[in-house]
Coordinates of C-alpha atoms in Angstrom, one line a residue:
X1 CA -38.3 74.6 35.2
X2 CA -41.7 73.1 34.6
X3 CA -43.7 73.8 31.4
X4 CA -46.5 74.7 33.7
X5 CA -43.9 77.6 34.8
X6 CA -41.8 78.1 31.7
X7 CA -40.1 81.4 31.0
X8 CA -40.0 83.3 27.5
X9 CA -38.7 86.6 26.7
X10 CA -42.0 87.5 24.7
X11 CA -45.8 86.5 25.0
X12 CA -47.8 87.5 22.5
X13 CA -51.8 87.5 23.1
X14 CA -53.8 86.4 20.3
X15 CA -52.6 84.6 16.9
X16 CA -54.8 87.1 14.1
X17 CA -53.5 89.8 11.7
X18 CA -51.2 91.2 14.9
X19 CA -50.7 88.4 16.8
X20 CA -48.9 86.2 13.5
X21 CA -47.4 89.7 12.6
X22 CA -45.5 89.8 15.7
X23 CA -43.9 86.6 16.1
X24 CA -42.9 86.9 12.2
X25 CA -40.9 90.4 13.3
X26 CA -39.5 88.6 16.2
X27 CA -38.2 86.2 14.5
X28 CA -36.7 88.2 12.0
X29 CA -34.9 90.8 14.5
X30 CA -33.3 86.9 15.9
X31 CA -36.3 86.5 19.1
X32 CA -36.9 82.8 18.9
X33 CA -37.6 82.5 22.8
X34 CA -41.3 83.6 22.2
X35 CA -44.6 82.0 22.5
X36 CA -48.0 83.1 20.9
X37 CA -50.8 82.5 23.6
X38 CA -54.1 81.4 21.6
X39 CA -57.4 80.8 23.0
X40 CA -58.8 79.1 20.3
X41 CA -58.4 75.8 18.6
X42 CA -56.6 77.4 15.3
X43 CA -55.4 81.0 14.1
X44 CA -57.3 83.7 12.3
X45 CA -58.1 86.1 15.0
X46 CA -61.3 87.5 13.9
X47 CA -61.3 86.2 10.4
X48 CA -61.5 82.9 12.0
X49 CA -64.4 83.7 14.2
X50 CA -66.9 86.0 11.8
X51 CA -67.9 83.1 9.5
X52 CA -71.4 84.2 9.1
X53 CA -72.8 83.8 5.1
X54 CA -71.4 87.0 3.1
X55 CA -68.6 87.7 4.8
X56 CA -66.1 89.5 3.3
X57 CA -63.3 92.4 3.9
X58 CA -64.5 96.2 2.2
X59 CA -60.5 96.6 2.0
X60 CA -58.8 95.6 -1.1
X61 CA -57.5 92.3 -1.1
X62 CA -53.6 93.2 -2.5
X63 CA -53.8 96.3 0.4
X64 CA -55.3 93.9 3.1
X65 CA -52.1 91.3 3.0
X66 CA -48.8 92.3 5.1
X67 CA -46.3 94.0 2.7
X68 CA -43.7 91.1 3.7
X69 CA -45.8 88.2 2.6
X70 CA -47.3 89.6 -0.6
X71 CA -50.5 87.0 -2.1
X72 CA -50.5 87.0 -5.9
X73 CA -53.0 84.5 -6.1
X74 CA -55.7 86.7 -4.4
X75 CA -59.1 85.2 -6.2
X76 CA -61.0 88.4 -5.6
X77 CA -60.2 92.1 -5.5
X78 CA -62.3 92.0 -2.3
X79 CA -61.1 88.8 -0.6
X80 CA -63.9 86.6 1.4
X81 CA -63.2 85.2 4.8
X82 CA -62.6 81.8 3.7
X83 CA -59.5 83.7 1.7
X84 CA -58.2 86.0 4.0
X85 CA -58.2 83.0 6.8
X86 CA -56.5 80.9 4.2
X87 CA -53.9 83.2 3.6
X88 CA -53.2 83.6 7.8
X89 CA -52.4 80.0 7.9
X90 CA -50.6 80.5 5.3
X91 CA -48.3 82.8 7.2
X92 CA -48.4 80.8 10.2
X93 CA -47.0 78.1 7.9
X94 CA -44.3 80.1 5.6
X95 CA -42.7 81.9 8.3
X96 CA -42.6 78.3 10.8
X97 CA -44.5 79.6 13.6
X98 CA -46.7 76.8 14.5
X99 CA -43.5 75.9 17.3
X100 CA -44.7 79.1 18.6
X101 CA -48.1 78.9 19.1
X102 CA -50.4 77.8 21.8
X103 CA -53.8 76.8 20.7
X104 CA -55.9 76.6 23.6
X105 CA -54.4 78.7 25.9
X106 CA -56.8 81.4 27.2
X107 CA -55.0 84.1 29.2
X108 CA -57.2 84.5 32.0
X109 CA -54.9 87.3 33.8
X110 CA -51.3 89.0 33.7
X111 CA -49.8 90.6 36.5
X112 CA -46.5 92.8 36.7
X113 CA -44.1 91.6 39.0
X114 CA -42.4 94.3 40.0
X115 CA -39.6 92.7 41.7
X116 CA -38.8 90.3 39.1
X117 CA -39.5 92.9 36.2
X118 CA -41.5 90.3 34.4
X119 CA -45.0 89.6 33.7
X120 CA -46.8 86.4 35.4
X121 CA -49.4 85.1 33.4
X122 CA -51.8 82.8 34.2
X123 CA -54.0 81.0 30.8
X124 CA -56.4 78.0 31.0
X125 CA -53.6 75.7 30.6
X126 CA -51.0 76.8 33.2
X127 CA -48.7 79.6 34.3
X128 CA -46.4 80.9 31.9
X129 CA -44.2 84.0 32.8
X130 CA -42.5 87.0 30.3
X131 CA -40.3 88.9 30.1
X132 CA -42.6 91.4 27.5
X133 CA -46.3 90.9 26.4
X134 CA -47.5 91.9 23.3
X135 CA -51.1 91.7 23.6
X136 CA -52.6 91.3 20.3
X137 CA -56.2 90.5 21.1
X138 CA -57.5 93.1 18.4
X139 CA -61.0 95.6 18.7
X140 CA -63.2 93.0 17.1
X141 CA -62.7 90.1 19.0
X142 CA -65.1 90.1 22.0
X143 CA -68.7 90.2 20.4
X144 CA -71.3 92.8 22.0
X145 CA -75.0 92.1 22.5
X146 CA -77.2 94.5 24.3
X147 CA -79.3 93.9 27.2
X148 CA -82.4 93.5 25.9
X149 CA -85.4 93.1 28.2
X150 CA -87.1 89.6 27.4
X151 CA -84.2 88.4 25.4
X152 CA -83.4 85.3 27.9
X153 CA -87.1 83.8 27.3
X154 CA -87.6 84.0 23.4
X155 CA -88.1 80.4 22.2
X156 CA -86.6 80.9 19.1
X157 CA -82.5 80.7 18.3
X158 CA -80.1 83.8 19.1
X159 CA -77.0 84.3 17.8
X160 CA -74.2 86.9 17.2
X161 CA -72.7 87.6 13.5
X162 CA -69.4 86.9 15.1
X163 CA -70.5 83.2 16.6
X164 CA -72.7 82.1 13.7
X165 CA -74.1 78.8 14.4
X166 CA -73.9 76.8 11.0
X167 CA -76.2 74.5 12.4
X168 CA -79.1 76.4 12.4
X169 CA -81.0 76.0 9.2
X170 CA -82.3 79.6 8.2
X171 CA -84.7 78.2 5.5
X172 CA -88.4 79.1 5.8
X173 CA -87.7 81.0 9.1
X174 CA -88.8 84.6 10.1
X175 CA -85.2 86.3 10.8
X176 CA -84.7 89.4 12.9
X177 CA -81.3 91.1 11.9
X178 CA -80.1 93.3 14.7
X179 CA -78.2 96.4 13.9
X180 CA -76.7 98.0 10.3
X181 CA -73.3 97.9 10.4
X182 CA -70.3 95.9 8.4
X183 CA -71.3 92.0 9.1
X184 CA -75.3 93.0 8.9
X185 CA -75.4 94.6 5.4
X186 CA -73.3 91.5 4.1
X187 CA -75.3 88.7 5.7
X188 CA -78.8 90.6 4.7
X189 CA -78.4 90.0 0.9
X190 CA -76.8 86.4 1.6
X191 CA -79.9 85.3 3.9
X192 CA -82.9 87.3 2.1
X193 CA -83.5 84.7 -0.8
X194 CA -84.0 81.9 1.8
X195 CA -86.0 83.1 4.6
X196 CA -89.5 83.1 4.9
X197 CA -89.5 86.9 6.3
X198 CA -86.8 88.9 7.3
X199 CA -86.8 92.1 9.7
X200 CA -84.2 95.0 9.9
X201 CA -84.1 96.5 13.0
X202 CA -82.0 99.4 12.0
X203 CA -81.1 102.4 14.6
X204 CA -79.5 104.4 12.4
X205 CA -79.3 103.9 8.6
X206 CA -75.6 103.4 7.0
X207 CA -74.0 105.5 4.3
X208 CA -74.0 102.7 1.5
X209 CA -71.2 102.9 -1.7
X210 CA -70.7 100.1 -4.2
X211 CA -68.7 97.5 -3.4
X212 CA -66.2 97.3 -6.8
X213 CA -65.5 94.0 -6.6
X214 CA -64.2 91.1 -9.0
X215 CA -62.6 88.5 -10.2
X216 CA -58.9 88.9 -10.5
X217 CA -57.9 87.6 -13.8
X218 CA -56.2 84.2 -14.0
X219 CA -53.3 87.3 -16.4
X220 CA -53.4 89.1 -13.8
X221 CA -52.7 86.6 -11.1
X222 CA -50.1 85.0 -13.5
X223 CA -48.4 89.0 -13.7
X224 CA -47.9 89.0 -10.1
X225 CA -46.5 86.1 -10.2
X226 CA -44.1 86.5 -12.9
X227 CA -43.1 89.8 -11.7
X228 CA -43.6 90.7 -8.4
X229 CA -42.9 94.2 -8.7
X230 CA -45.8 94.8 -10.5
X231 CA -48.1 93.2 -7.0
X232 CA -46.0 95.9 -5.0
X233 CA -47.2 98.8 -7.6
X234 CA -51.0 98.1 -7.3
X235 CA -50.8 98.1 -3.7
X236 CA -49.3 101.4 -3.6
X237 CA -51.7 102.8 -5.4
X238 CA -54.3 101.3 -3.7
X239 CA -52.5 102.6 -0.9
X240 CA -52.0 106.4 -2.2
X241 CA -55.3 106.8 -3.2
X242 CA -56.2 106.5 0.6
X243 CA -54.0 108.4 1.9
X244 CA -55.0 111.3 -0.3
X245 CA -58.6 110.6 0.9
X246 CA -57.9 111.5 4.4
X247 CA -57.6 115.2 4.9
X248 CA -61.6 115.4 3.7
X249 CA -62.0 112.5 7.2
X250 CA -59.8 114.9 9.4
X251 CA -59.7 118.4 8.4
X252 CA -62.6 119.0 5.4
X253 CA -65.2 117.1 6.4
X254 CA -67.2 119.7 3.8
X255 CA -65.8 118.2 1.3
X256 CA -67.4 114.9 1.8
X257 CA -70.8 116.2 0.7
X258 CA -70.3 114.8 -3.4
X259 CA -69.2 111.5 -1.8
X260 CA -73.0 111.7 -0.1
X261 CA -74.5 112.3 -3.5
X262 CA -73.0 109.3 -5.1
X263 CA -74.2 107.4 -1.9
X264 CA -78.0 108.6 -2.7
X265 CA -77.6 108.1 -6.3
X266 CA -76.3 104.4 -5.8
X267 CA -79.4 103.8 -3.1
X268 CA -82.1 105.6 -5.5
X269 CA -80.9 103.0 -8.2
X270 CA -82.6 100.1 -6.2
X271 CA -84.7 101.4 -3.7
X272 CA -87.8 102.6 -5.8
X273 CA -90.2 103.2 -2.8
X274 CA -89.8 107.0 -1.5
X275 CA -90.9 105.8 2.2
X276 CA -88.2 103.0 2.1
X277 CA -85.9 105.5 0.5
X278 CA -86.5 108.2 3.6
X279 CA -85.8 105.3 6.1
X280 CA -82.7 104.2 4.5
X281 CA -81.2 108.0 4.1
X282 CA -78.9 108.6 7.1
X283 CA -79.5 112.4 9.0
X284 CA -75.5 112.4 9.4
X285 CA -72.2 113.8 7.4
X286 CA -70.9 110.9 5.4
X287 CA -68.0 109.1 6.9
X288 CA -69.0 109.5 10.7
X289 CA -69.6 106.3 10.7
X290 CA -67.8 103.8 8.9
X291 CA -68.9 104.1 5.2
X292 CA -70.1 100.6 4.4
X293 CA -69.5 98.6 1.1
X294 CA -72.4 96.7 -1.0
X295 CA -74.0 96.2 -4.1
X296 CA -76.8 94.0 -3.0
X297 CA -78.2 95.3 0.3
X298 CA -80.1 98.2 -1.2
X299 CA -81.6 95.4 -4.0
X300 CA -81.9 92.8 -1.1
X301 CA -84.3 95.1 1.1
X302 CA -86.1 95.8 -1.9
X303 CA -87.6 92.9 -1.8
X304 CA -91.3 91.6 -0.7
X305 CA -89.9 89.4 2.2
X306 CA -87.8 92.1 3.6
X307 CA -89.3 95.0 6.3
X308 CA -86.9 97.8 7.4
X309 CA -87.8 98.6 11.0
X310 CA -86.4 102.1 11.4
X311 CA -86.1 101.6 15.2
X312 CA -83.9 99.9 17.6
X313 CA -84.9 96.8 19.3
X314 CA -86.3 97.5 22.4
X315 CA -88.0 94.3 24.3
X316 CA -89.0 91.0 23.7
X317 CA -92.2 89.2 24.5
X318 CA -92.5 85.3 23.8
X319 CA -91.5 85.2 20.3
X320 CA -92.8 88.8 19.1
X321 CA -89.8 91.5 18.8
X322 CA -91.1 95.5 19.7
X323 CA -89.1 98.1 18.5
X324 CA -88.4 101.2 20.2
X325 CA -91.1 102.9 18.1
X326 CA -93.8 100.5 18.5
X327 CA -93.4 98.0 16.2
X328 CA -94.2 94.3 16.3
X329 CA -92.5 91.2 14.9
X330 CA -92.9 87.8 14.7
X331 CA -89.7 86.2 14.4
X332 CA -88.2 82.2 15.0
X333 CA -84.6 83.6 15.4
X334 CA -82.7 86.8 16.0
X335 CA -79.3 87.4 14.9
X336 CA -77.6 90.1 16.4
X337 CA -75.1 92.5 14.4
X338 CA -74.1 94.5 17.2
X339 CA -70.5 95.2 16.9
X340 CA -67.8 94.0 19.5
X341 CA -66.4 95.4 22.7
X342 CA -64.2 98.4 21.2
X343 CA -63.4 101.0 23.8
X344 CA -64.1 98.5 26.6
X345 CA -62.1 95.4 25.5
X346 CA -62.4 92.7 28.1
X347 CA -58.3 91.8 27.8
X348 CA -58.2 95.0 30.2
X349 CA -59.6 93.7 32.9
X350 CA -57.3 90.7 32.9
X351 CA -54.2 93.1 33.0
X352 CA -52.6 93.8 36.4
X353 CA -49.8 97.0 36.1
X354 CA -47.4 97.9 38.6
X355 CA -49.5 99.8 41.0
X356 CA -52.0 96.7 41.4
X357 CA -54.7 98.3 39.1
X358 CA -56.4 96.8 36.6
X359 CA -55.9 98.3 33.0
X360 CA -59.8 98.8 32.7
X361 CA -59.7 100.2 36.1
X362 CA -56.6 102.8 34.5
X363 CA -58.7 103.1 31.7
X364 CA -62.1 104.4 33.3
X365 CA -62.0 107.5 32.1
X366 CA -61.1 106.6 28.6
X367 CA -58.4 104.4 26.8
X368 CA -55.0 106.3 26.6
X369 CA -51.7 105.3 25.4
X370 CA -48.5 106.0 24.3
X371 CA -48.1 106.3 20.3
X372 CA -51.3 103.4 20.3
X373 CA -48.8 101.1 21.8
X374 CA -48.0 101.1 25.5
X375 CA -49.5 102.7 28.6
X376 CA -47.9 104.2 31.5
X377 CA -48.2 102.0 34.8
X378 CA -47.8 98.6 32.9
X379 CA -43.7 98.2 31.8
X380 CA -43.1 95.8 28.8
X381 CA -46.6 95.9 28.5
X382 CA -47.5 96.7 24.7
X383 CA -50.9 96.3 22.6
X384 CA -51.1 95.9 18.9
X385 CA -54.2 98.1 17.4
X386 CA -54.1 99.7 20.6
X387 CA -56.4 102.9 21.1
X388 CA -56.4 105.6 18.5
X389 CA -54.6 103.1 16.1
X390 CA -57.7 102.9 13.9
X391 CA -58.7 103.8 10.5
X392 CA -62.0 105.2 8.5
X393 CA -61.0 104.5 5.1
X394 CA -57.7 102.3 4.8
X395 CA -55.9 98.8 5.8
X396 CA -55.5 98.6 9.1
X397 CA -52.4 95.6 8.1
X398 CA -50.5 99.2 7.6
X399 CA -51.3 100.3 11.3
X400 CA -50.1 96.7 12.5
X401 CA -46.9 97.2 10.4
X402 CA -46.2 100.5 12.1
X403 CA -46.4 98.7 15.1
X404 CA -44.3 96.0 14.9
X405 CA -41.8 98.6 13.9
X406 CA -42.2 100.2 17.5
X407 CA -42.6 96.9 18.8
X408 CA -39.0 95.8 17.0
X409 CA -37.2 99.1 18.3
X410 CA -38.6 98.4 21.6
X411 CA -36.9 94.9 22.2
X412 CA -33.7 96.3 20.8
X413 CA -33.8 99.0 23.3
X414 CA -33.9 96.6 25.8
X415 CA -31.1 94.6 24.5
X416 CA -28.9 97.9 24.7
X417 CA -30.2 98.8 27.9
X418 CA -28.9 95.2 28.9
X419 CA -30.1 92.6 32.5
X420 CA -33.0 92.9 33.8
X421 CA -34.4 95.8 32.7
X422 CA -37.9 96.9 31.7
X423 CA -39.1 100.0 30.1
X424 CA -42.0 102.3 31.4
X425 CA -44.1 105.0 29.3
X426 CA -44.2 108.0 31.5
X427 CA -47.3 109.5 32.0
X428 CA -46.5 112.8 30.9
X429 CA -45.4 111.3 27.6
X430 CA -48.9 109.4 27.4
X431 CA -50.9 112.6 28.5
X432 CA -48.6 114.5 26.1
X433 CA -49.6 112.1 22.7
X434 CA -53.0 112.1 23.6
X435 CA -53.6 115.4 24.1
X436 CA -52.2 116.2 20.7
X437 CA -54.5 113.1 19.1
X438 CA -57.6 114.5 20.9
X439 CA -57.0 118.3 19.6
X440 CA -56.8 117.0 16.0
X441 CA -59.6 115.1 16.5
X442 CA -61.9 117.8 17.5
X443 CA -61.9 118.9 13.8
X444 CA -62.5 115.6 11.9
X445 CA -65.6 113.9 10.5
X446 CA -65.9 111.4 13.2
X447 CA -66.7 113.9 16.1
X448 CA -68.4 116.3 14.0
X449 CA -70.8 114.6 11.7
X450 CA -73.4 114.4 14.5
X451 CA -73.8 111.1 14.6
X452 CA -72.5 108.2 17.9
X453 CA -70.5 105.8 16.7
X454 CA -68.5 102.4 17.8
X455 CA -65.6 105.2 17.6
X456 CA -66.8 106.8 20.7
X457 CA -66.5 106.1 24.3
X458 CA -69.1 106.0 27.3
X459 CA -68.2 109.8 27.9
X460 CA -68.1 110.9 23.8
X461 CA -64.2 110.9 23.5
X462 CA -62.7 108.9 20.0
X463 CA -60.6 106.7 21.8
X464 CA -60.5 104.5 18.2
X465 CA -60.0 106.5 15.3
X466 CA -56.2 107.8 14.0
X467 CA -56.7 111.2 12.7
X468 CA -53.9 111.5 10.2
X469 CA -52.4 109.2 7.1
X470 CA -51.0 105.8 7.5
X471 CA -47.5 107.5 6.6
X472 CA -47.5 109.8 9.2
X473 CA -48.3 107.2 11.9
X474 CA -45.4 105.0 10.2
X475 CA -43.4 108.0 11.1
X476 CA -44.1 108.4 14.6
X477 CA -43.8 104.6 15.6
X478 CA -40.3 104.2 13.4
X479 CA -38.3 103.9 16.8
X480 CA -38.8 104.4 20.8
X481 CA -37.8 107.5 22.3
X482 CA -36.0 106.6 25.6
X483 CA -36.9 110.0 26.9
X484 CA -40.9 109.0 26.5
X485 CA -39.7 106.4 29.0
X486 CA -38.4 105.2 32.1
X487 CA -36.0 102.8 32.7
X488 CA -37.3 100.0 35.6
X489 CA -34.0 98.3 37.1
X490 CA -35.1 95.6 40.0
X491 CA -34.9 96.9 43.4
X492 CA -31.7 97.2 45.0
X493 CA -29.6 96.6 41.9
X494 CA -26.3 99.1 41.7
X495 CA -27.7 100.8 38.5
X496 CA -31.4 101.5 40.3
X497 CA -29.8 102.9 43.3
X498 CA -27.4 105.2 41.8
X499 CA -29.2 107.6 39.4
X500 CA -27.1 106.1 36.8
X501 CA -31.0 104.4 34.6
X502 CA -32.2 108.0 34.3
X503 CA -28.5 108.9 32.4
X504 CA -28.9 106.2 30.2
X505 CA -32.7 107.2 29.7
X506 CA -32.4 110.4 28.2

C-alpha cells in the first residue's frame, strides 16, 4: 500500500495537551500502529498558537502537567507559555513520539465507511485511512472574530490574540483591545507601558482575583527532584482544594457571594476612580463566567493612557472604532480577544458519520455525547475534551486523563470483541448522559448567574461545562459499558447476520 493510502489502527487529530496524551496511552496499552495528524509545523496545540505578550496558564503549574510525566523543574507556580510549550515537546520527546507524528497534515475531512468499518480520511498531504480517530483538536483552537461592520476597510493592523503577529511593532501606537476575557486581561498589562493610547472595549466586565504567583525556589525545585513524592503531594493538594470548591459552582452558587467581596476588595485596591470602579464591577454572580486571574490589569487600566469603553464594538469607519454606546476611537490597530469557536468547532463539519451527516449537521441543535467522548451515528469516532468535559475552576489535564482512560478501555474492548469490528454509542445511551448532565446543570452558577457566556450555545444550553468534581468524572469514564453500545460487524459477515454481536454486546 502507498503512503498516500496507508492504514493505521488509530488517528489521532491534533498533537496539544490531548492529542500527545493519546499516543503516550497508546503506546503504553502496546498500540504502535498509530499516527498523530498535525496541521501545524510543530506540537503545542493551543500553547503553541497563543503567543501573544503575557501569556500565561491561571492553573497551577505542578496541577497543569499530566500526572505521568510529572515537571519538577517548573520555574513558576503559574507556568508561562514559553514553559508549558517547552514542557509538551518535552513529552513528545520522552515518550518517542515524534515517529508518530505528522506535521503538516491538515485533516480536511473523515468519512465512515461503513462497509469497510473504518474511517477515510483525507488531510492536505494525502489519504490516510483508520481503523479509530481520536480527534483531539481541543475548544480553543479555531480563533473567533465577530463580524464587524467596516472591519475589512480599517487601514490599520488586525489581529487575533491567538495569531499574534510579532512583527507588528506596538510602540507609540493607539491599540483597540477587543473583548475581556483570559488572553485580554493578560496582554492589557504587558502592552499598556508601550503604547501611545490604549482602548478597552469591554462588553461585560470580568470577576478579577489575584493571580498568586511566583518563583518556585531553586529548594524547592531541588525537593522535587530528590524526592518525587513530595511533587505528587503538592499536586494533590492543589488538586483537593478544587475539588472541594465545586459544590459552591454546581449546587451553592449563594455561597459564592464572599468570593465577590474579595474580588471588589482586590479591584478597590487599584482602581481609585468610583466611575472606573462602576465600569469595571460586573452585574453577574461570580463564577458564571470564568473567574479571571491578575494582579496587574486593575493597576494597568489605571493608568493615563488607558480608556475602558464599557460597550462592545459595534462598527468601524476609516480608522475611528464606535462602540455600541456611542463612543469614538482613534486607533492604528485592533487586536481582537474574542475567544475561539467553542460550541461550534469547525472539526465538525469535516466529520462524515454513518448516515452521511455531517457532525455539525448532528450537532444543530446542540453538542451531545456520550460520557464527553463519543457520539452516536459516528463508530470509532471519539473526541478528547469533547462537550461537557469542561471545567470552571480546575486542570482540565485531569479531564484529558479521564479520557484516555475511556479511550484505553475502548481499544481493549475492541481487541476482545476481535476482526473487524467497530463500536457504536447508542442514542438512547447519549440522550440518556445528557439528559442527566443538563438536569444538574440547571442548578449551577453557570446557568444561573445571569450572565451569557462562551459556556452557552446559540439556543442557551451549557454544552461546555462538567457539573461535578474531576473525581467523579474519573469515575464515570474508568471503562466502556458495552451495553451503552452497539456492536458494528461488516455486512454480511456470520456474526452480523446471526444475532450473535448483540449477545456479546450486553
Amino acid at each position: 500500500m502507498s503512503q498516500q493510502h496507508e492504514h493505521v489502527r488509530v488517528a489521532v487529530i491534533g498533537s496539544g495537551f490531548g492529542g500527545l496524551g493519546a499516543a503516550v496511552r497508546l503506546r503504553r496499552e502496546g498500540i504502535t500502529d498509530f499516527v498523530v495528524l498535525e496541521r501545524a509545523d510543530s506540537v503545542g496545540g493551543t500553547w503553541r498558537d497563543n503567543s501573544y505578550p503575557g501569556c500565561a496558564c491561571d492553573v497551577p503549574s505542578h496541577l497543569y502537567s499530566f500526572s505521568f510525566a510529572p515537571n519538577p523543574d517548573w520555574p513558576r507556580t503559574f507556568s508561562g507559555q514559553e514553559h508549558i510549550r517547552a514542557y509538551l515537546e518535552h513529552v513528545a520527546d520522552v515518550f518517542r513520539l515524534r515517529p508518530h507524528i505528522r506535521l503538516g497534515h491538515e485533516v480536511q475531512m473523515m468519512r465512515w465507511d461503513t462497509d469497510g468499518l473504518r474511517w477515510e480520511i483525507e488531510t492536505s498531504r494525502g489519504r490516510i485511512t483508520a481503523d479509530v480517530v481520536v480527534s483531539a483538536t481541543g475548544p480553543l483552537s479555531d480563533p473567533k472574530v465577530p463580524e464587524i461592520p467596516g472591519l475589512a476597510s480599517f487601514p490599520g493592523k488586525v489581529f487575533h490574540s491567538a495569531r499574534w503577529d510579532h512583527d507588528y511593532d506596538l510602540r507609540g501606537k493607539r491599540v483597540a483591545m477587543i473583548g475581556t476575557g483570559a488572553s485580554a486581561i493578560q496582554i492589557v498589562p504587558s502592552i499598556q507601558p508601550e503604547v501611545e493610547r490604549l482602548t478597552l472595549f469591554q462588553r461585560t466586565a470580568p470577576w478579577v482575583m489575584p493571580r498568586m504567583d511566583r518563583r518556585v525556589t531553586a529548594a524547592e525545585r531541588w525537593l522535587h527532584r530528590q524526592l518525587p513524592f513530595t511533587g505528587t503531594a503538592r499536586r494533590g493538594l492543589l488538586w483537593g482544594i478544587r475539588e472541594l470548591q465545586v459544590s459552591a459552582f454546581t449546587k451553592r452558587p449563594n455561597q459564592l457571594g464572599l468570593i465577590e467581596s474579595l474580588a471588589k476588595a482586590n479591584m478597590a485596591k487599584s482602581i481609585k476612580d468610583p466611575a472606573l470602579r462602576a465600569k469595571l464591577t460586573p452585574s453577574y454572580r461570580i463564577g458564571c463566567k470564568r473567574i479571571l486571574l491578575s494582579s496587574d490589569y486593575y493597576p494597568a487600566l489605571a493608568r493615563p493612557n488607558v480608556d475602558v469603553v464599557a460597550s462592545g464594538l459595534a462598527e468601524i469607519r476609516g480608522s475611528t472604532l464606535v462602540a455600541a454606546d456611542g463612543t469614538e476611537t482613534e486607533a492604528d490597530a485592533v487586536v481582537f480577544g474574542t475567544g475561539f469557536h467553542v460550541t461550534d468547532m469547525p472539526i465538525a463539519e469535516r466529520v462524515v458519520g454513518a448516515d452521511g451527516h455531517t457532525l455539525a449537521e448532528a450537532w444543530k441543535d446542540g453538542m451531545e455525547s456520550l460520557r464527553g467522548a463519543t457520539a452516536a451515528g459516528f463508530p470509532n469516532w471519539m473526541t478528547i475534551i469533547g462537550p461537557n468535559t469542561g471545567l470552571g475552576n480546575s486542570s482540565m489535564i485531569l479531564m484529558i486523563e479521564s479520557q484516555l482512560n475511556y479511550m484505553a478501555d475502548y481499544m481493549r474492548q475492541l481487541n476482545v470483541l476481535g476482526g473487524r469490528v467497530a463500536l457504536g454509542a447508542r442514542p438512547s445511551a447519549v440522550g440518556a448522559w445528557n439528559r442527566r448532565v443538563q438536569e444538574r446543570m440547571k442548578r449551577t452558577v453557570w446557568n444561573t448567574g445571569g450572565c451569557t457566556s462562551w459556556y452557552l450555545d446559540a439556543s442557551g444550553r451549557n454544552t461546555t461545562i462538567w457539573p461535578g468534581t474531576t473525581g467523579e468524572f474519573r469515575r464515570q469514564t474508568r471503562g466502556v459499558d458495552l451495553s451503552e453500545y452497539e456492536v458494528i460487524r461488516p455486512p454480511g459477515t456470520r456474526e452480523a447476520a446471526s444475532g450473535l454481536v448483540t449477545e456479546e454486546a450486553k
